[in-house]
Amino acid sequence: MLSSAAGLHAAGLHATGLHVVCAMSGGVDSTVAAALQIQQGFKCTGITLKLRNEEIGCSSLQDINDAKAAANNLGIEHLTFDLSKEFNKYVVSHFVETYENGATPNPCIECNKNIKFNMQFFQSSFNEFDFFVTGHYARITKDPISGRFLLQKAIDEKKDQSYVLYCLTQQQLEKASFPLGSLTKTKVRKLAEEKKLINAAKSESQDICFIPDGDYGSFIERFTGKTYPYGDIIDLEGNVLGRHKGLIRYTIGQRRGLGVAANKPIYVVSKSTSANTVTLAADEALYTKSLTAENINLITCDDIKKSMRVLVKTRYQQVEQWATAEQTGENSLHIEFDLPQRAITPGQAVVMYDGDTVVGGGTIV
C-alpha cells in the first residue's frame, strides 16, 4: 500500500524501511531531492525517463548519463525507462496538433499529467514503493477536514512550479512528494555544494526539451512531413497587410517576425484556421476580461458549486489576477476578471489560486 507523502512529511515520521522512487533528470534539483530522502533514512531508487533519442539537450542521452552518475554519487540504484513512444504520443503529437488547430500548447503540463506522474506505470514497474519524489518546486499538504490532498506554491515564488502541476489528480498528489517546495533555489545550490554533488553547478534548461532551438514551425514541419500554406495577414477591418508563413509560426501577442511595417507596435491578436489568416492590431486589442476553459482539473473540491473569488494566472510567469470563477459544465469553466488581461491565449492553461493553494485549472479555449 502506498503511503501518503504529504502526511509522512507533515507528521515527521521515521523513514526507516520506507521505499521511495526518486525521479532524476540529471540536474541539481532532482539530485538534491534524492539526497534529502537518503538523509532522512528512506530507501531510494533513482529513475530516469528516456523521452528523446537526442545526444545532448534537456531530457537527452547526456542527461540520462548525468542522472546515472548522480545516483552513483549518492550510492543508490538507478534505473532507466524508455517512454519515448508515450512521450511522442501524449506530448509531442499533442503539441503539434494544438498548433495545427490554431492554439498554443503548454507541453510541460501534458508531460506532467501523462508521463512524469504516470503512477500506474511506476506501480507496475516496481514490486512496492511508498511514494514518488521529484525536484519540483511546490508543496503538498492534506486538508484535515476534507481529507483532500492540496497543491500549494513553493516557498521560493521565483521558482514555483505549481502552475504546471495544476493537472495532478488526487491519486497523483497522494503518491507524490516535493522536498524542495520548502527551500529556496539558493539553499538547494548550497546543499548541493555542501554534499559535494557532482552536478552542483549544472545549469538549467529553459527551452522546450524537444525543440531546443526554439524554432517551433520548423520542428512541426519536420515532425509531420507537411508544409503549411501561406496566407493573408489582415487588420481588424479585414484589410490585407501582408503574407504569413503558415499559422503554426504565430501565437497570440507575438510582435517580432511579422514582416509587416507599421508606424506603431502591432501584435497578433487572433488566428483563423478556416480563413488561414493572422490578424494584427495595436496592443489595446489584446485585452479582454473573460475566458472559457475546458478539460478542467479541480484539486480543492470535486466541483465548484457556486461562483467563487479566486486569483488567476493565464501564463506561467504572470502575477495572479483577481477574478470570479464559475463552473459551467462538468468539464468547463468561465472566468471573469476584475480588470482586462493581456494576450489570453487559447491552448494555454488557466490556473486558479486561493492564497497559496491551487484550486484547479483548465485549458483556455
Tab-separated table of C-alpha atoms in Angstrom:
chain	number	residue	atom	x	y	z
A	1	MET	CA	0.000	0.000	0.000
A	2	LEU	CA	1.320	3.441	-0.854
A	3	SER	CA	1.951	5.863	1.997
A	4	SER	CA	0.899	9.499	1.840
A	5	ALA	CA	3.920	11.686	1.143
A	6	ALA	CA	2.131	14.759	2.473
A	7	GLY	CA	1.101	13.012	5.666
A	8	LEU	CA	4.511	11.434	6.121
A	9	HIS	CA	6.429	14.716	5.991
A	10	ALA	CA	3.804	16.626	7.963
A	11	ALA	CA	3.918	14.082	10.778
A	12	GLY	CA	7.702	13.807	10.712
A	13	LEU	CA	7.516	10.012	10.806
A	14	HIS	CA	10.676	7.951	10.775
A	15	ALA	CA	11.607	6.861	7.288
A	16	THR	CA	13.326	3.569	8.098
A	17	GLY	CA	12.012	0.787	5.887
A	18	LEU	CA	10.126	3.071	3.534
A	19	HIS	CA	10.989	2.884	-0.171
A	20	VAL	CA	10.797	5.983	-2.352
A	21	VAL	CA	11.266	6.263	-6.097
A	22	CYS	CA	13.214	9.414	-6.946
A	23	ALA	CA	12.833	10.926	-10.405
A	24	MET	CA	16.308	12.012	-11.520
A	25	SER	CA	16.751	14.276	-14.535
A	26	GLY	CA	20.494	14.707	-14.203
A	27	GLY	CA	20.053	18.216	-12.820
A	28	VAL	CA	20.828	19.652	-9.412
A	29	ASP	CA	17.216	19.920	-8.206
A	30	SER	CA	16.271	16.262	-8.585
A	31	THR	CA	19.644	15.171	-7.213
A	32	VAL	CA	19.248	17.275	-4.075
A	33	ALA	CA	15.678	15.977	-3.660
A	34	ALA	CA	17.040	12.409	-3.717
A	35	ALA	CA	19.898	13.298	-1.358
A	36	LEU	CA	17.428	14.711	1.161
A	37	GLN	CA	15.474	11.447	1.132
A	38	ILE	CA	18.642	9.463	1.788
A	39	GLN	CA	19.488	11.839	4.628
A	40	GLN	CA	16.067	11.183	6.169
A	41	GLY	CA	16.611	7.433	6.080
A	42	PHE	CA	14.493	6.363	3.116
A	43	LYS	CA	15.491	3.516	0.849
A	44	CYS	CA	15.816	5.260	-2.525
A	45	THR	CA	15.757	4.089	-6.094
A	46	GLY	CA	16.637	6.654	-8.729
A	47	ILE	CA	14.809	6.526	-12.050
A	48	THR	CA	15.218	8.468	-15.265
A	49	LEU	CA	12.766	8.533	-18.142
A	50	LYS	CA	14.217	8.330	-21.621
A	51	LEU	CA	11.973	10.643	-23.618
A	52	ARG	CA	14.132	11.551	-26.588
A	53	ASN	CA	16.903	10.000	-28.684
A	54	GLU	CA	18.996	13.151	-28.900
A	55	GLU	CA	22.602	13.121	-27.686
A	56	ILE	CA	22.503	16.477	-25.902
A	57	GLY	CA	19.926	18.907	-24.517
A	58	CYS	CA	17.174	18.589	-21.941
A	59	SER	CA	15.856	15.010	-21.476
A	60	SER	CA	18.621	13.757	-23.764
A	61	LEU	CA	21.005	10.808	-23.572
A	62	GLN	CA	23.525	13.113	-21.898
A	63	ASP	CA	21.007	13.868	-19.146
A	64	ILE	CA	20.459	10.144	-18.611
A	65	ASN	CA	24.206	9.666	-18.191
A	66	ASP	CA	24.308	12.624	-15.796
A	67	ALA	CA	21.468	11.094	-13.762
A	68	LYS	CA	23.248	7.728	-13.596
A	69	ALA	CA	26.403	9.445	-12.414
A	70	ALA	CA	24.447	11.436	-9.804
A	71	ALA	CA	22.779	8.266	-8.492
A	72	ASN	CA	26.147	6.545	-8.315
A	73	ASN	CA	27.498	9.568	-6.468
A	74	LEU	CA	24.675	9.156	-3.929
A	75	GLY	CA	25.182	5.390	-3.692
A	76	ILE	CA	21.685	4.405	-4.822
A	77	GLU	CA	20.330	2.113	-7.512
A	78	HIS	CA	19.438	3.786	-10.796
A	79	LEU	CA	17.037	2.564	-13.476
A	80	THR	CA	16.131	3.996	-16.884
A	81	PHE	CA	12.723	3.565	-18.513
A	82	ASP	CA	12.171	4.225	-22.195
A	83	LEU	CA	8.937	6.216	-22.538
A	84	SER	CA	9.866	7.896	-25.814
A	85	LYS	CA	6.881	6.387	-27.661
A	86	GLU	CA	4.493	7.585	-24.971
A	87	PHE	CA	6.185	10.986	-24.949
A	88	ASN	CA	5.710	11.335	-28.694
A	89	LYS	CA	2.075	10.272	-28.410
A	90	TYR	CA	0.936	12.311	-25.419
A	91	VAL	CA	3.248	15.316	-25.515
A	92	VAL	CA	4.818	15.919	-28.935
A	93	SER	CA	1.800	14.892	-31.021
A	94	HIS	CA	-0.491	16.923	-28.775
A	95	PHE	CA	1.835	19.908	-29.158
A	96	VAL	CA	1.771	19.634	-32.958
A	97	GLU	CA	-1.986	19.057	-33.209
A	98	THR	CA	-2.702	22.020	-30.939
A	99	TYR	CA	-0.609	24.327	-33.122
A	100	GLU	CA	-2.280	22.944	-36.237
A	101	ASN	CA	-5.662	23.820	-34.693
A	102	GLY	CA	-4.574	27.422	-34.150
A	103	ALA	CA	-3.857	27.297	-30.408
A	104	THR	CA	-0.633	27.463	-28.371
A	105	PRO	CA	0.008	24.445	-26.099
A	106	ASN	CA	2.000	24.036	-22.904
A	107	PRO	CA	3.840	20.710	-23.351
A	108	CYS	CA	5.211	20.671	-19.775
A	109	ILE	CA	1.676	20.299	-18.421
A	110	GLU	CA	0.878	17.394	-20.739
A	111	CYS	CA	4.181	15.768	-19.795
A	112	ASN	CA	3.472	16.077	-16.068
A	113	LYS	CA	-0.041	14.715	-16.458
A	114	ASN	CA	0.691	11.774	-18.753
A	115	ILE	CA	4.383	10.936	-18.423
A	116	LYS	CA	6.260	12.161	-15.359
A	117	PHE	CA	3.478	11.382	-12.883
A	118	ASN	CA	2.173	8.229	-14.561
A	119	MET	CA	1.756	6.422	-11.256
A	120	GLN	CA	0.104	3.420	-12.878
A	121	PHE	CA	3.254	2.824	-14.909
A	122	PHE	CA	5.546	3.211	-11.895
A	123	GLN	CA	3.304	0.969	-9.799
A	124	SER	CA	3.588	-1.772	-12.414
A	125	SER	CA	7.360	-1.306	-12.692
A	126	PHE	CA	8.156	-1.805	-9.003
A	127	ASN	CA	7.040	-4.526	-6.634
A	128	GLU	CA	6.422	-1.948	-3.949
A	129	PHE	CA	7.212	1.673	-3.198
A	130	ASP	CA	5.808	4.168	-0.747
A	131	PHE	CA	5.897	7.395	-2.717
A	132	PHE	CA	7.335	9.209	-5.701
A	133	VAL	CA	9.827	12.054	-5.203
A	134	THR	CA	10.647	14.782	-7.718
A	135	GLY	CA	12.656	18.007	-7.698
A	136	HIS	CA	9.672	20.248	-8.453
A	137	TYR	CA	9.256	23.488	-6.524
A	138	ALA	CA	5.804	23.095	-4.982
A	139	ARG	CA	4.275	21.717	-1.784
A	140	ILE	CA	1.695	19.058	-0.975
A	141	THR	CA	-0.414	19.149	2.168
A	142	LYS	CA	-3.540	17.337	3.315
A	143	ASP	CA	-6.721	19.130	4.338
A	144	PRO	CA	-7.684	17.640	7.736
A	145	ILE	CA	-11.364	18.442	7.191
A	146	SER	CA	-11.993	17.272	3.619
A	147	GLY	CA	-9.173	14.722	3.520
A	148	ARG	CA	-8.144	16.036	0.110
A	149	PHE	CA	-4.534	16.437	-0.914
A	150	LEU	CA	-3.724	20.048	-1.728
A	151	LEU	CA	-1.138	21.542	-4.069
A	152	GLN	CA	0.487	24.729	-2.824
A	153	LYS	CA	3.044	27.213	-4.095
A	154	ALA	CA	6.697	26.775	-3.261
A	155	ILE	CA	8.305	28.988	-0.644
A	156	ASP	CA	10.553	30.364	-3.393
A	157	GLU	CA	7.961	32.120	-5.579
A	158	LYS	CA	10.508	32.777	-8.340
A	159	LYS	CA	10.937	29.017	-8.768
A	160	ASP	CA	7.341	27.994	-8.003
A	161	GLN	CA	6.054	25.338	-10.428
A	162	SER	CA	2.506	24.911	-9.129
A	163	TYR	CA	1.161	26.398	-12.385
A	164	VAL	CA	2.409	23.438	-14.451
A	165	LEU	CA	1.330	20.927	-11.784
A	166	TYR	CA	-2.325	22.001	-11.535
A	167	CYS	CA	-3.259	18.968	-13.677
A	168	LEU	CA	-2.305	16.430	-10.986
A	169	THR	CA	-5.162	14.335	-9.647
A	170	GLN	CA	-5.829	13.339	-6.048
A	171	GLN	CA	-4.318	9.920	-6.774
A	172	GLN	CA	-1.154	11.511	-8.146
A	173	LEU	CA	-0.842	14.054	-5.323
A	174	GLU	CA	-1.297	11.350	-2.696
A	175	LYS	CA	1.711	9.472	-4.019
A	176	ALA	CA	3.945	12.455	-4.848
A	177	SER	CA	6.479	14.277	-2.696
A	178	PHE	CA	8.229	17.589	-3.417
A	179	PRO	CA	11.081	18.005	-0.885
A	180	LEU	CA	12.272	21.273	-2.467
A	181	GLY	CA	8.961	23.082	-2.015
A	182	SER	CA	10.047	24.486	1.328
A	183	LEU	CA	13.517	25.514	0.132
A	184	THR	CA	14.848	28.387	-1.933
A	185	LYS	CA	16.907	27.733	-5.039
A	186	THR	CA	19.862	29.386	-3.305
A	187	LYS	CA	19.566	26.894	-0.456
A	188	VAL	CA	19.318	23.980	-2.882
A	189	ARG	CA	22.532	25.057	-4.639
A	190	LYS	CA	24.221	25.431	-1.254
A	191	LEU	CA	23.129	21.951	-0.183
A	192	ALA	CA	24.459	20.521	-3.444
A	193	GLU	CA	27.828	22.143	-2.801
A	194	GLU	CA	27.911	21.021	0.841
A	195	LYS	CA	27.107	17.446	-0.162
A	196	LYS	CA	29.679	17.653	-2.973
A	197	LEU	CA	27.179	16.524	-5.570
A	198	ILE	CA	28.775	16.113	-8.981
A	199	ASN	CA	26.167	18.274	-10.739
A	200	ALA	CA	26.065	21.072	-8.158
A	201	ALA	CA	26.994	23.675	-10.772
A	202	LYS	CA	24.973	22.286	-13.696
A	203	SER	CA	22.960	24.969	-15.465
A	204	GLU	CA	19.205	24.743	-16.040
A	205	SER	CA	17.443	24.281	-19.343
A	206	GLN	CA	14.904	26.979	-20.221
A	207	ASP	CA	13.627	25.712	-23.568
A	208	ILE	CA	11.029	23.129	-24.538
A	209	CYS	CA	13.107	19.962	-24.311
A	210	PHE	CA	12.257	18.615	-27.762
A	211	ILE	CA	12.744	21.998	-29.507
A	212	PRO	CA	15.991	23.335	-28.003
A	213	ASP	CA	16.484	25.901	-30.789
A	214	GLY	CA	13.018	27.395	-30.223
A	215	ASP	CA	12.005	27.129	-33.899
A	216	TYR	CA	8.552	25.609	-33.407
A	217	GLY	CA	7.481	25.975	-37.027
A	218	SER	CA	10.436	24.083	-38.479
A	219	PHE	CA	10.074	21.373	-35.839
A	220	ILE	CA	6.382	20.850	-36.649
A	221	GLU	CA	7.148	20.625	-40.377
A	222	ARG	CA	9.844	18.006	-39.737
A	223	PHE	CA	7.613	16.040	-37.362
A	224	THR	CA	4.605	15.943	-39.685
A	225	GLY	CA	6.409	15.946	-43.015
A	226	LYS	CA	3.977	18.632	-44.134
A	227	THR	CA	4.268	22.211	-45.250
A	228	TYR	CA	1.718	24.748	-44.072
A	229	PRO	CA	0.136	27.176	-46.539
A	230	TYR	CA	0.946	30.852	-46.533
A	231	GLY	CA	-1.993	33.204	-46.084
A	232	ASP	CA	-3.044	36.788	-45.542
A	233	ILE	CA	-2.088	38.956	-42.618
A	234	ILE	CA	-5.001	41.324	-42.027
A	235	ASP	CA	-6.061	44.116	-39.696
A	236	LEU	CA	-9.265	44.256	-37.644
A	237	GLU	CA	-11.177	45.653	-40.639
A	238	GLY	CA	-10.020	42.823	-42.900
A	239	ASN	CA	-7.529	44.882	-44.889
A	240	VAL	CA	-4.593	42.825	-46.147
A	241	LEU	CA	-1.296	43.941	-44.592
A	242	GLY	CA	0.991	41.201	-45.854
A	243	ARG	CA	1.503	37.432	-46.030
A	244	HIS	CA	2.129	34.989	-43.204
A	245	LYS	CA	4.353	31.905	-43.477
A	246	GLY	CA	1.919	29.361	-42.029
A	247	LEU	CA	-0.312	29.672	-38.945
A	248	ILE	CA	1.926	27.359	-36.912
A	249	ARG	CA	4.568	30.100	-36.801
A	250	TYR	CA	2.392	32.627	-34.940
A	251	THR	CA	0.875	32.956	-31.492
A	252	ILE	CA	-1.290	35.490	-29.683
A	253	GLY	CA	0.685	38.527	-28.503
A	254	GLN	CA	3.568	37.951	-30.934
A	255	ARG	CA	5.275	41.107	-32.175
A	256	ARG	CA	8.520	40.012	-33.762
A	257	GLY	CA	8.958	38.318	-37.113
A	258	LEU	CA	5.668	39.531	-38.557
A	259	GLY	CA	7.177	41.074	-41.699
A	260	VAL	CA	4.726	43.964	-41.666
A	261	ALA	CA	5.772	47.605	-41.480
A	262	ALA	CA	3.673	49.870	-39.249
A	263	ASN	CA	4.015	53.293	-37.659
A	264	LYS	CA	3.316	51.847	-34.195
A	265	PRO	CA	3.822	48.454	-32.498
A	266	ILE	CA	1.356	45.814	-33.695
A	267	TYR	CA	0.724	42.313	-32.421
A	268	VAL	CA	-1.001	39.071	-33.335
A	269	VAL	CA	-4.476	39.316	-31.795
A	270	SER	CA	-6.134	36.296	-33.436
A	271	LYS	CA	-5.707	33.485	-35.951
A	272	SER	CA	-8.304	31.836	-38.154
A	273	THR	CA	-7.723	28.265	-39.274
A	274	SER	CA	-10.791	28.338	-41.523
A	275	ALA	CA	-9.721	31.515	-43.365
A	276	ASN	CA	-5.983	30.865	-42.897
A	277	THR	CA	-5.444	34.430	-41.695
A	278	VAL	CA	-3.445	36.141	-38.980
A	279	THR	CA	-4.963	39.324	-37.573
A	280	LEU	CA	-2.755	42.141	-36.280
A	281	ALA	CA	-3.721	45.126	-34.154
A	282	ALA	CA	-2.382	47.598	-31.605
A	283	ASP	CA	-1.651	46.489	-28.050
A	284	GLU	CA	-5.023	47.581	-26.644
A	285	ALA	CA	-6.807	44.984	-28.795
A	286	LEU	CA	-5.074	42.198	-26.843
A	287	TYR	CA	-7.025	42.900	-23.635
A	288	THR	CA	-10.135	41.011	-22.568
A	289	LYS	CA	-11.976	40.478	-19.286
A	290	SER	CA	-13.136	36.867	-19.617
A	291	LEU	CA	-12.194	33.415	-20.805
A	292	THR	CA	-13.611	29.927	-21.155
A	293	ALA	CA	-11.642	26.831	-20.164
A	294	GLU	CA	-12.205	23.124	-20.741
A	295	ASN	CA	-10.517	19.861	-19.717
A	296	ILE	CA	-10.566	21.113	-16.144
A	297	ASN	CA	-8.931	19.557	-13.090
A	298	LEU	CA	-10.038	20.652	-9.627
A	299	ILE	CA	-7.885	19.951	-6.583
A	300	THR	CA	-9.574	21.544	-3.574
A	301	CYS	CA	-13.026	20.203	-4.475
A	302	ASP	CA	-14.866	17.855	-6.828
A	303	ASP	CA	-16.746	20.742	-8.414
A	304	ILE	CA	-17.372	24.468	-7.959
A	305	LYS	CA	-20.992	24.618	-6.807
A	306	LYS	CA	-21.304	28.406	-6.907
A	307	SER	CA	-19.248	31.270	-8.284
A	308	MET	CA	-16.107	31.898	-6.253
A	309	ARG	CA	-13.473	34.565	-5.955
A	310	VAL	CA	-10.049	33.366	-6.990
A	311	LEU	CA	-6.630	34.595	-8.006
A	312	VAL	CA	-5.816	33.515	-11.559
A	313	LYS	CA	-2.781	33.018	-13.793
A	314	THR	CA	-3.068	32.539	-17.550
A	315	ARG	CA	0.701	32.300	-18.077
A	316	TYR	CA	3.478	30.681	-16.076
A	317	GLN	CA	5.271	33.915	-15.131
A	318	GLN	CA	2.165	36.065	-14.713
A	319	VAL	CA	1.302	37.772	-11.428
A	320	GLU	CA	-2.041	36.403	-10.187
A	321	GLN	CA	-5.098	38.496	-11.005
A	322	TRP	CA	-8.428	38.690	-9.156
A	323	ALA	CA	-11.372	37.059	-10.925
A	324	THR	CA	-14.665	35.284	-10.378
A	325	ALA	CA	-14.810	31.647	-11.446
A	326	GLU	CA	-17.937	29.708	-12.318
A	327	GLN	CA	-18.156	26.080	-13.355
A	328	THR	CA	-20.405	25.998	-16.406
A	329	GLY	CA	-20.374	22.258	-17.065
A	330	GLU	CA	-18.849	19.005	-15.918
A	331	ASN	CA	-15.626	19.898	-17.703
A	332	SER	CA	-15.778	23.657	-18.297
A	333	LEU	CA	-15.162	26.957	-16.509
A	334	HIS	CA	-15.944	30.610	-17.110
A	335	ILE	CA	-13.522	33.157	-15.649
A	336	GLU	CA	-14.448	36.838	-15.373
A	337	PHE	CA	-11.544	39.115	-14.423
A	338	ASP	CA	-11.829	42.285	-12.375
A	339	LEU	CA	-9.505	44.017	-14.841
A	340	PRO	CA	-8.864	43.295	-18.533
A	341	GLN	CA	-5.992	40.846	-19.113
A	342	ARG	CA	-3.471	40.934	-21.932
A	343	ALA	CA	-2.954	38.210	-24.543
A	344	ILE	CA	-5.088	35.428	-23.111
A	345	THR	CA	-4.104	32.575	-25.412
A	346	PRO	CA	-6.130	29.502	-26.410
A	347	GLY	CA	-4.237	26.306	-25.622
A	348	GLN	CA	-2.510	27.727	-22.570
A	349	ALA	CA	-3.526	26.871	-19.005
A	350	VAL	CA	-5.603	28.985	-16.654
A	351	VAL	CA	-4.836	28.178	-13.020
A	352	MET	CA	-6.864	29.365	-10.028
A	353	TYR	CA	-5.462	30.019	-6.556
A	354	ASP	CA	-6.876	30.554	-3.090
A	355	GLY	CA	-3.889	32.237	-1.487
A	356	ASP	CA	-1.003	29.780	-1.923
A	357	THR	CA	-3.288	26.831	-2.653
A	358	VAL	CA	-4.141	25.731	-6.192
A	359	VAL	CA	-7.923	25.443	-6.582
A	360	GLY	CA	-7.561	23.903	-10.048
A	361	GLY	CA	-7.456	24.932	-13.671
A	362	GLY	CA	-8.053	24.017	-17.273
A	363	THR	CA	-7.127	24.667	-20.889
A	364	ILE	CA	-8.137	28.027	-22.345
A	365	VAL	CA	-10.389	27.666	-25.379
